[in-house]
PDB file of C-alpha atoms and ligand atoms in Angstrom:
ATOM      1  CA  MET A 197     102.313  90.309  91.638  1.00 63.00           C
ATOM      2  CA  ILE A 198      99.786  90.623  88.813  1.00 65.00           C
ATOM      3  CA  LEU A 199     101.486  91.880  85.661  1.00 71.00           C
ATOM      4  CA  PRO A 200      99.685  93.877  83.002  1.00 83.00           C
ATOM      5  CA  GLU A 201      99.188  91.597  80.023  1.00 93.00           C
ATOM      6  CA  LEU A 202      98.776  92.197  76.308  1.00 97.00           C
ATOM      7  CA  GLN A 203      97.056  89.664  74.047  1.00 97.00           C
ATOM      8  CA  ILE A 204      97.382  88.910  70.366  1.00 97.00           C
ATOM      9  CA  GLU A 205      95.087  86.571  68.447  1.00 97.00           C
ATOM     10  CA  LEU A 206      96.949  84.145  66.182  1.00 97.00           C
ATOM     11  CA  PRO A 207      94.261  82.472  64.038  1.00 97.00           C
ATOM     12  CA  THR A 208      96.799  80.524  61.930  1.00 97.00           C
ATOM     13  CA  PRO A 209     100.474  79.452  62.108  1.00 98.00           C
ATOM     14  CA  ASP A 210     101.233  82.253  59.617  1.00 98.00           C
ATOM     15  CA  HIS A 211     100.097  84.789  62.207  1.00 98.00           C
ATOM     16  CA  THR A 212     102.471  83.248  64.756  1.00 98.00           C
ATOM     17  CA  ALA A 213     105.333  83.472  62.248  1.00 98.00           C
ATOM     18  CA  ARG A 214     104.451  87.095  61.548  1.00 98.00           C
ATOM     19  CA  LEU A 215     104.534  87.912  65.263  1.00 98.00           C
ATOM     20  CA  ALA A 216     107.946  86.230  65.566  1.00 98.00           C
ATOM     21  CA  LYS A 217     109.231  88.348  62.657  1.00 97.00           C
ATOM     22  CA  LYS A 218     108.194  91.519  64.477  1.00 97.00           C
ATOM     23  CA  PHE A 219     110.282  90.499  67.482  1.00 98.00           C
ATOM     24  CA  ALA A 220     113.178  89.547  65.190  1.00 98.00           C
ATOM     25  CA  ALA A 221     113.320  93.160  63.993  1.00 96.00           C
ATOM     26  CA  ASP A 222     113.851  94.449  67.528  1.00 93.00           C
ATOM     27  CA  LEU A 223     116.365  92.129  69.205  1.00 97.00           C
ATOM     28  CA  GLN A 224     119.121  93.210  71.546  1.00 95.00           C
ATOM     29  CA  PRO A 225     121.679  91.217  73.547  1.00 96.00           C
ATOM     30  CA  GLY A 226     120.240  90.380  76.945  1.00 97.00           C
ATOM     31  CA  MET A 227     116.702  89.791  75.743  1.00 98.00           C
ATOM     32  CA  VAL A 228     115.170  86.614  77.138  1.00 98.00           C
ATOM     33  CA  PHE A 229     111.895  85.130  75.869  1.00 98.00           C
ATOM     34  CA  LEU A 230     110.216  82.720  78.261  1.00 98.00           C
ATOM     35  CA  LEU A 231     107.894  80.627  76.093  1.00 98.00           C
ATOM     36  CA  HIS A 232     105.053  79.084  78.074  1.00 98.00           C
ATOM     37  CA  GLY A 233     102.236  76.850  76.890  1.00 98.00           C
ATOM     38  CA  PHE A 234     101.018  73.277  76.509  1.00 97.00           C
ATOM     39  CA  VAL A 235     102.743  70.575  74.427  1.00 97.00           C
ATOM     40  CA  GLY A 236     102.109  71.569  70.794  1.00 97.00           C
ATOM     41  CA  ALA A 237     101.156  75.154  71.691  1.00 98.00           C
ATOM     42  CA  GLY A 238     103.620  76.613  69.175  1.00 98.00           C
ATOM     43  CA  LYS A 239     106.657  77.518  71.317  1.00 98.00           C
ATOM     44  CA  THR A 240     109.170  75.899  68.945  1.00 98.00           C
ATOM     45  CA  PHE A 241     107.222  77.152  65.927  1.00 98.00           C
ATOM     46  CA  PHE A 242     107.533  80.730  67.234  1.00 98.00           C
ATOM     47  CA  ALA A 243     111.239  80.342  68.132  1.00 98.00           C
ATOM     48  CA  ARG A 244     112.018  78.795  64.730  1.00 98.00           C
ATOM     49  CA  ALA A 245     110.353  81.668  62.845  1.00 98.00           C
ATOM     50  CA  LEU A 246     112.204  84.247  64.939  1.00 98.00           C
ATOM     51  CA  ILE A 247     115.602  82.555  64.580  1.00 98.00           C
ATOM     52  CA  GLN A 248     115.236  81.866  60.844  1.00 98.00           C
ATOM     53  CA  THR A 249     114.251  85.496  60.256  1.00 98.00           C
ATOM     54  CA  CYS A 250     117.423  86.666  62.038  1.00 97.00           C
ATOM     55  CA  LEU A 251     119.586  84.177  60.161  1.00 98.00           C
ATOM     56  CA  ALA A 252     118.043  85.165  56.811  1.00 97.00           C
ATOM     57  CA  LYS A 253     119.013  88.809  57.447  1.00 96.00           C
ATOM     58  CA  HIS A 254     122.610  87.614  57.487  1.00 95.00           C
ATOM     59  CA  GLY A 255     122.209  85.416  54.420  1.00 95.00           C
ATOM     60  CA  THR A 256     122.117  82.145  56.367  1.00 95.00           C
ATOM     61  CA  VAL A 257     119.577  79.364  56.005  1.00 95.00           C
ATOM     62  CA  GLU A 258     119.509  76.723  58.739  1.00 95.00           C
ATOM     63  CA  ASP A 259     117.140  74.136  60.109  1.00 96.00           C
ATOM     64  CA  VAL A 260     116.002  75.034  63.594  1.00 97.00           C
ATOM     65  CA  PRO A 261     115.219  71.685  65.226  1.00 97.00           C
ATOM     66  CA  SER A 262     113.451  71.444  68.547  1.00 97.00           C
ATOM     67  CA  PRO A 263     116.106  71.299  71.291  1.00 97.00           C
ATOM     68  CA  THR A 264     114.090  68.671  73.181  1.00 94.00           C
ATOM     69  CA  PHE A 265     117.024  66.251  73.477  1.00 92.00           C
ATOM     70  CA  THR A 266     120.048  68.568  73.200  1.00 94.00           C
ATOM     71  CA  LEU A 267     118.384  71.025  75.655  1.00 97.00           C
ATOM     72  CA  VAL A 268     120.121  73.908  73.871  1.00 97.00           C
ATOM     73  CA  GLN A 269     120.862  74.901  70.275  1.00 97.00           C
ATOM     74  CA  THR A 270     122.848  78.032  69.451  1.00 98.00           C
ATOM     75  CA  TYR A 271     122.891  80.191  66.333  1.00 98.00           C
ATOM     76  CA  ILE A 272     125.007  83.122  65.200  1.00 97.00           C
ATOM     77  CA  ALA A 273     123.238  85.952  63.399  1.00 97.00           C
ATOM     78  CA  GLY A 274     125.829  88.665  62.717  1.00 95.00           C
ATOM     79  CA  ASP A 275     126.947  89.986  66.131  1.00 95.00           C
ATOM     80  CA  LEU A 276     124.102  88.265  67.904  1.00 97.00           C
ATOM     81  CA  GLU A 277     124.279  84.876  69.550  1.00 97.00           C
ATOM     82  CA  ILE A 278     120.839  83.268  69.788  1.00 98.00           C
ATOM     83  CA  TRP A 279     120.180  80.467  72.270  1.00 98.00           C
ATOM     84  CA  HIS A 280     117.153  78.213  71.913  1.00 98.00           C
ATOM     85  CA  ALA A 281     116.527  76.018  74.942  1.00 98.00           C
ATOM     86  CA  ASP A 282     113.888  73.428  75.811  1.00 98.00           C
ATOM     87  CA  LEU A 283     114.133  72.621  79.500  1.00 97.00           C
ATOM     88  CA  TYR A 284     111.425  69.939  79.565  1.00 97.00           C
ATOM     89  CA  ARG A 285     114.021  67.218  80.178  1.00 96.00           C
ATOM     90  CA  LEU A 286     116.245  69.235  82.512  1.00 95.00           C
ATOM     91  CA  THR A 287     117.021  67.221  85.634  1.00 93.00           C
ATOM     92  CA  SER A 288     118.759  69.768  87.903  1.00 92.00           C
ATOM     93  CA  SER A 289     119.533  73.458  88.062  1.00 88.00           C
ATOM     94  CA  ASP A 290     123.273  72.575  88.017  1.00 92.00           C
ATOM     95  CA  GLU A 291     122.718  71.517  84.426  1.00 94.00           C
ATOM     96  CA  LEU A 292     121.633  75.076  83.594  1.00 94.00           C
ATOM     97  CA  ILE A 293     124.984  76.388  84.772  1.00 94.00           C
ATOM     98  CA  GLU A 294     126.849  73.617  82.909  1.00 94.00           C
ATOM     99  CA  LEU A 295     125.004  74.562  79.739  1.00 95.00           C
ATOM    100  CA  GLY A 296     126.033  78.197  80.283  1.00 95.00           C
ATOM    101  CA  LEU A 297     122.477  79.418  80.081  1.00 95.00           C
ATOM    102  CA  ASP A 298     122.896  81.843  82.992  1.00 94.00           C
ATOM    103  CA  THR A 299     125.698  83.707  81.202  1.00 95.00           C
ATOM    104  CA  ALA A 300     123.856  83.524  77.872  1.00 97.00           C
ATOM    105  CA  PHE A 301     120.973  85.441  79.488  1.00 97.00           C
ATOM    106  CA  GLU A 302     123.245  88.477  79.677  1.00 95.00           C
ATOM    107  CA  ALA A 303     125.274  88.121  76.512  1.00 95.00           C
ATOM    108  CA  GLY A 304     122.869  86.762  73.916  1.00 96.00           C
ATOM    109  CA  VAL A 305     119.228  86.521  72.965  1.00 98.00           C
ATOM    110  CA  CYS A 306     117.595  83.488  74.607  1.00 98.00           C
ATOM    111  CA  LEU A 307     114.354  81.703  73.799  1.00 98.00           C
ATOM    112  CA  VAL A 308     113.416  79.255  76.542  1.00 98.00           C
ATOM    113  CA  GLU A 309     110.695  76.611  76.327  1.00 98.00           C
ATOM    114  CA  TRP A 310     109.456  75.128  79.619  1.00 98.00           C
ATOM    115  CA  PRO A 311     110.961  78.072  81.550  1.00 98.00           C
ATOM    116  CA  GLU A 312     109.263  76.921  84.785  1.00 96.00           C
ATOM    117  CA  LYS A 313     112.412  74.779  85.201  1.00 96.00           C
ATOM    118  CA  LEU A 314     114.584  77.895  85.606  1.00 96.00           C
ATOM    119  CA  GLY A 315     113.455  78.393  89.201  1.00 94.00           C
ATOM    120  CA  ASN A 316     115.504  81.128  90.851  1.00 93.00           C
ATOM    121  CA  LEU A 317     117.633  81.549  87.703  1.00 94.00           C
ATOM    122  CA  THR A 318     114.616  83.112  85.947  1.00 96.00           C
ATOM    123  CA  PRO A 319     115.827  86.475  84.618  1.00 97.00           C
ATOM    124  CA  PRO A 320     113.732  89.282  86.121  1.00 94.00           C
ATOM    125  CA  ASN A 321     113.430  91.380  82.953  1.00 95.00           C
ATOM    126  CA  ALA A 322     112.378  88.592  80.626  1.00 98.00           C
ATOM    127  CA  ILE A 323     109.518  88.718  78.158  1.00 98.00           C
ATOM    128  CA  ASN A 324     106.856  86.141  79.019  1.00 98.00           C
ATOM    129  CA  LEU A 325     104.922  84.764  76.068  1.00 98.00           C
ATOM    130  CA  THR A 326     102.183  82.272  76.878  1.00 98.00           C
ATOM    131  CA  PHE A 327     100.475  80.452  74.011  1.00 98.00           C
ATOM    132  CA  THR A 328      96.957  79.208  74.703  1.00 98.00           C
ATOM    133  CA  SER A 329      94.318  77.611  72.487  1.00 97.00           C
ATOM    134  CA  GLY A 330      92.164  79.828  70.312  1.00 93.00           C
ATOM    135  CA  PRO A 331      88.581  79.368  69.139  1.00 90.00           C
ATOM    136  CA  LYS A 332      89.528  77.047  66.234  1.00 94.00           C
ATOM    137  CA  VAL A 333      91.920  74.115  65.949  1.00 94.00           C
ATOM    138  CA  ASP A 334      94.733  76.125  64.333  1.00 95.00           C
ATOM    139  CA  ALA A 335      94.181  79.222  66.436  1.00 98.00           C
ATOM    140  CA  ARG A 336      96.304  80.352  69.356  1.00 98.00           C
ATOM    141  CA  VAL A 337      96.302  83.374  71.616  1.00 98.00           C
ATOM    142  CA  CYS A 338      99.624  84.863  72.717  1.00 98.00           C
ATOM    143  CA  HIS A 339      99.577  86.482  76.174  1.00 98.00           C
ATOM    144  CA  MET A 340     102.546  88.813  76.660  1.00 98.00           C
ATOM    145  CA  SER A 341     103.957  90.382  79.802  1.00 97.00           C
ATOM    146  CA  SER A 342     107.168  91.596  81.434  1.00 97.00           C
ATOM    147  CA  THR A 343     108.157  93.283  84.683  1.00 95.00           C
ATOM    148  CA  SER A 344     110.543  95.482  82.664  1.00 96.00           C
ATOM    149  CA  PRO A 345     109.050  98.822  81.568  1.00 95.00           C
ATOM    150  CA  ASP A 346     111.314  98.775  78.479  1.00 96.00           C
ATOM    151  CA  MET A 347     110.092  95.331  77.494  1.00 97.00           C
ATOM    152  CA  MET A 348     106.460  96.325  78.158  1.00 97.00           C
ATOM    153  CA  ALA A 349     107.005  99.314  75.832  1.00 97.00           C
ATOM    154  CA  LEU A 350     108.324  96.933  73.166  1.00 97.00           C
ATOM    155  CA  LEU A 351     105.340  94.595  73.658  1.00 98.00           C
ATOM    156  CA  THR A 352     102.932  97.516  73.331  1.00 97.00           C
ATOM    157  CA  ARG A 353     104.648  98.688  70.133  1.00 97.00           C
ATOM    158  CA  ILE A 354     104.582  95.193  68.643  1.00 97.00           C
ATOM    159  CA  THR A 355     100.906  94.715  69.543  1.00 97.00           C
ATOM    160  CA  GLU A 356     100.041  97.997  67.812  1.00 95.00           C
ATOM    161  CA  GLN A 357     102.106  97.173  64.714  1.00 94.00           C
ATOM    162  CA  PHE A 358     100.574  93.721  64.538  1.00 94.00           C
ATOM    163  CA  SER A 359      96.992  94.950  64.735  1.00 90.00           C
ATOM    164  CA  ASN A 360      97.700  97.717  62.180  1.00 89.00           C
ATOM    165  CA  ASP A 361      98.919  95.071  59.723  1.00 86.00           C
ATOM    166  CA  THR A 362      95.782  92.930  59.916  1.00 64.00           C
TER     167      THR A 362
HETATM  168  N1  LIG U 184      98.303  79.401  65.338  1.00 96.97           N
HETATM  169  C1  LIG U 184      99.335  78.538  65.441  1.00 96.97           C
HETATM  170  N2  LIG U 184     100.548  78.990  65.830  1.00 96.97           N
HETATM  171  C2  LIG U 184     101.597  78.142  65.946  1.00 96.97           C
HETATM  172  N3  LIG U 184     101.552  76.836  65.675  1.00 96.97           N
HETATM  173  C3  LIG U 184     100.376  76.327  65.290  1.00 96.97           C
HETATM  174  C4  LIG U 184      99.225  77.153  65.159  1.00 96.97           C
HETATM  175  N4  LIG U 184      98.194  76.379  64.754  1.00 96.97           N
HETATM  176  C5  LIG U 184      98.682  75.145  64.626  1.00 96.97           C
HETATM  177  N5  LIG U 184      99.989  75.097  64.930  1.00 96.97           N
HETATM  178  C6  LIG U 184     100.812  73.870  64.879  1.00 96.97           C
HETATM  179  O1  LIG U 184     101.049  73.468  66.209  1.00 96.97           O
HETATM  180  C7  LIG U 184     102.307  72.819  66.268  1.00 96.97           C
HETATM  181  C8  LIG U 184     103.156  73.476  67.343  1.00 96.97           C
HETATM  182  O2  LIG U 184     104.255  72.663  67.563  1.00 96.97           O
HETATM  183  P1  LIG U 184     105.502  73.128  68.403  1.00 96.97           P
HETATM  184  O3  LIG U 184     106.561  72.090  68.234  1.00 96.97           O
HETATM  185  O4  LIG U 184     105.852  74.524  68.079  1.00 96.97           O
HETATM  186  O5  LIG U 184     104.909  73.055  69.890  1.00 96.97           O
HETATM  187  P2  LIG U 184     105.658  73.320  71.258  1.00 96.97           P
HETATM  188  O6  LIG U 184     104.839  74.309  72.008  1.00 96.97           O
HETATM  189  O7  LIG U 184     107.080  73.670  71.007  1.00 96.97           O
HETATM  190  O8  LIG U 184     105.535  71.908  71.981  1.00 96.97           O
HETATM  191  P3  LIG U 184     106.552  71.179  73.002  1.00 96.97           P
HETATM  192  O9  LIG U 184     106.090  71.514  74.396  1.00 96.97           O
HETATM  193  O10 LIG U 184     106.380  69.713  72.685  1.00 96.97           O
HETATM  194  O11 LIG U 184     107.950  71.648  72.745  1.00 96.97           O
HETATM  195  C9  LIG U 184     102.952  72.924  64.889  1.00 96.97           C
HETATM  196  O12 LIG U 184     102.745  71.715  64.212  1.00 96.97           O
HETATM  197  C10 LIG U 184     102.177  74.049  64.214  1.00 96.97           C
HETATM  198  O13 LIG U 184     102.111  73.907  62.824  1.00 96.97           O
HETATM  199 MG1  LIG U 185     108.866  72.808  71.542  1.00 96.97          MG
END
């Protein structure tokens, strides 16, 4: 299936942080972000900006390290539990269940790097964000899609807000 896709230019890391802040303003339990892109594309950078924005709203300041070795890091922002996963080193899908990621998909907000490893546990209504290289060294392009009409509506709204700001 070919999904409709929206694109946002991110000429600098600040633009990526600004995009993450827009998403942080619109989070609900059950939202899953599948973060695609090459090593160093900005997946952790985006997740960190989103999580720190949510934590700051509740007066909390925390480091958001890359979960490369722990696979998962969790954060509490008010009523919201945020899961940040990096599945690059995942060895089996059993590990996903052991980590509790399948239940977190329903109860919390999840940001998943290297989501290709989810296989048939990939949530159908997730937001796909793919970071690709832009025209300059610090530029990225974010390609956004979802099979969920509600999530597509959110992506459209965020794209409009983002372009109105610049
Ligand atoms: N426009 C941009 N948006 C985001 N990050 C950028 C941008 N331009 C340069 N960068 C830099 O690229 C790096 C992205 O690193 P990051 O750890 O987020 O990558 P990653 O996609 O998570 O990689 P990995 O697959 O290893 O987990 C950071 O050092 C960041 O400062
Ligand atoms: Mg990363």
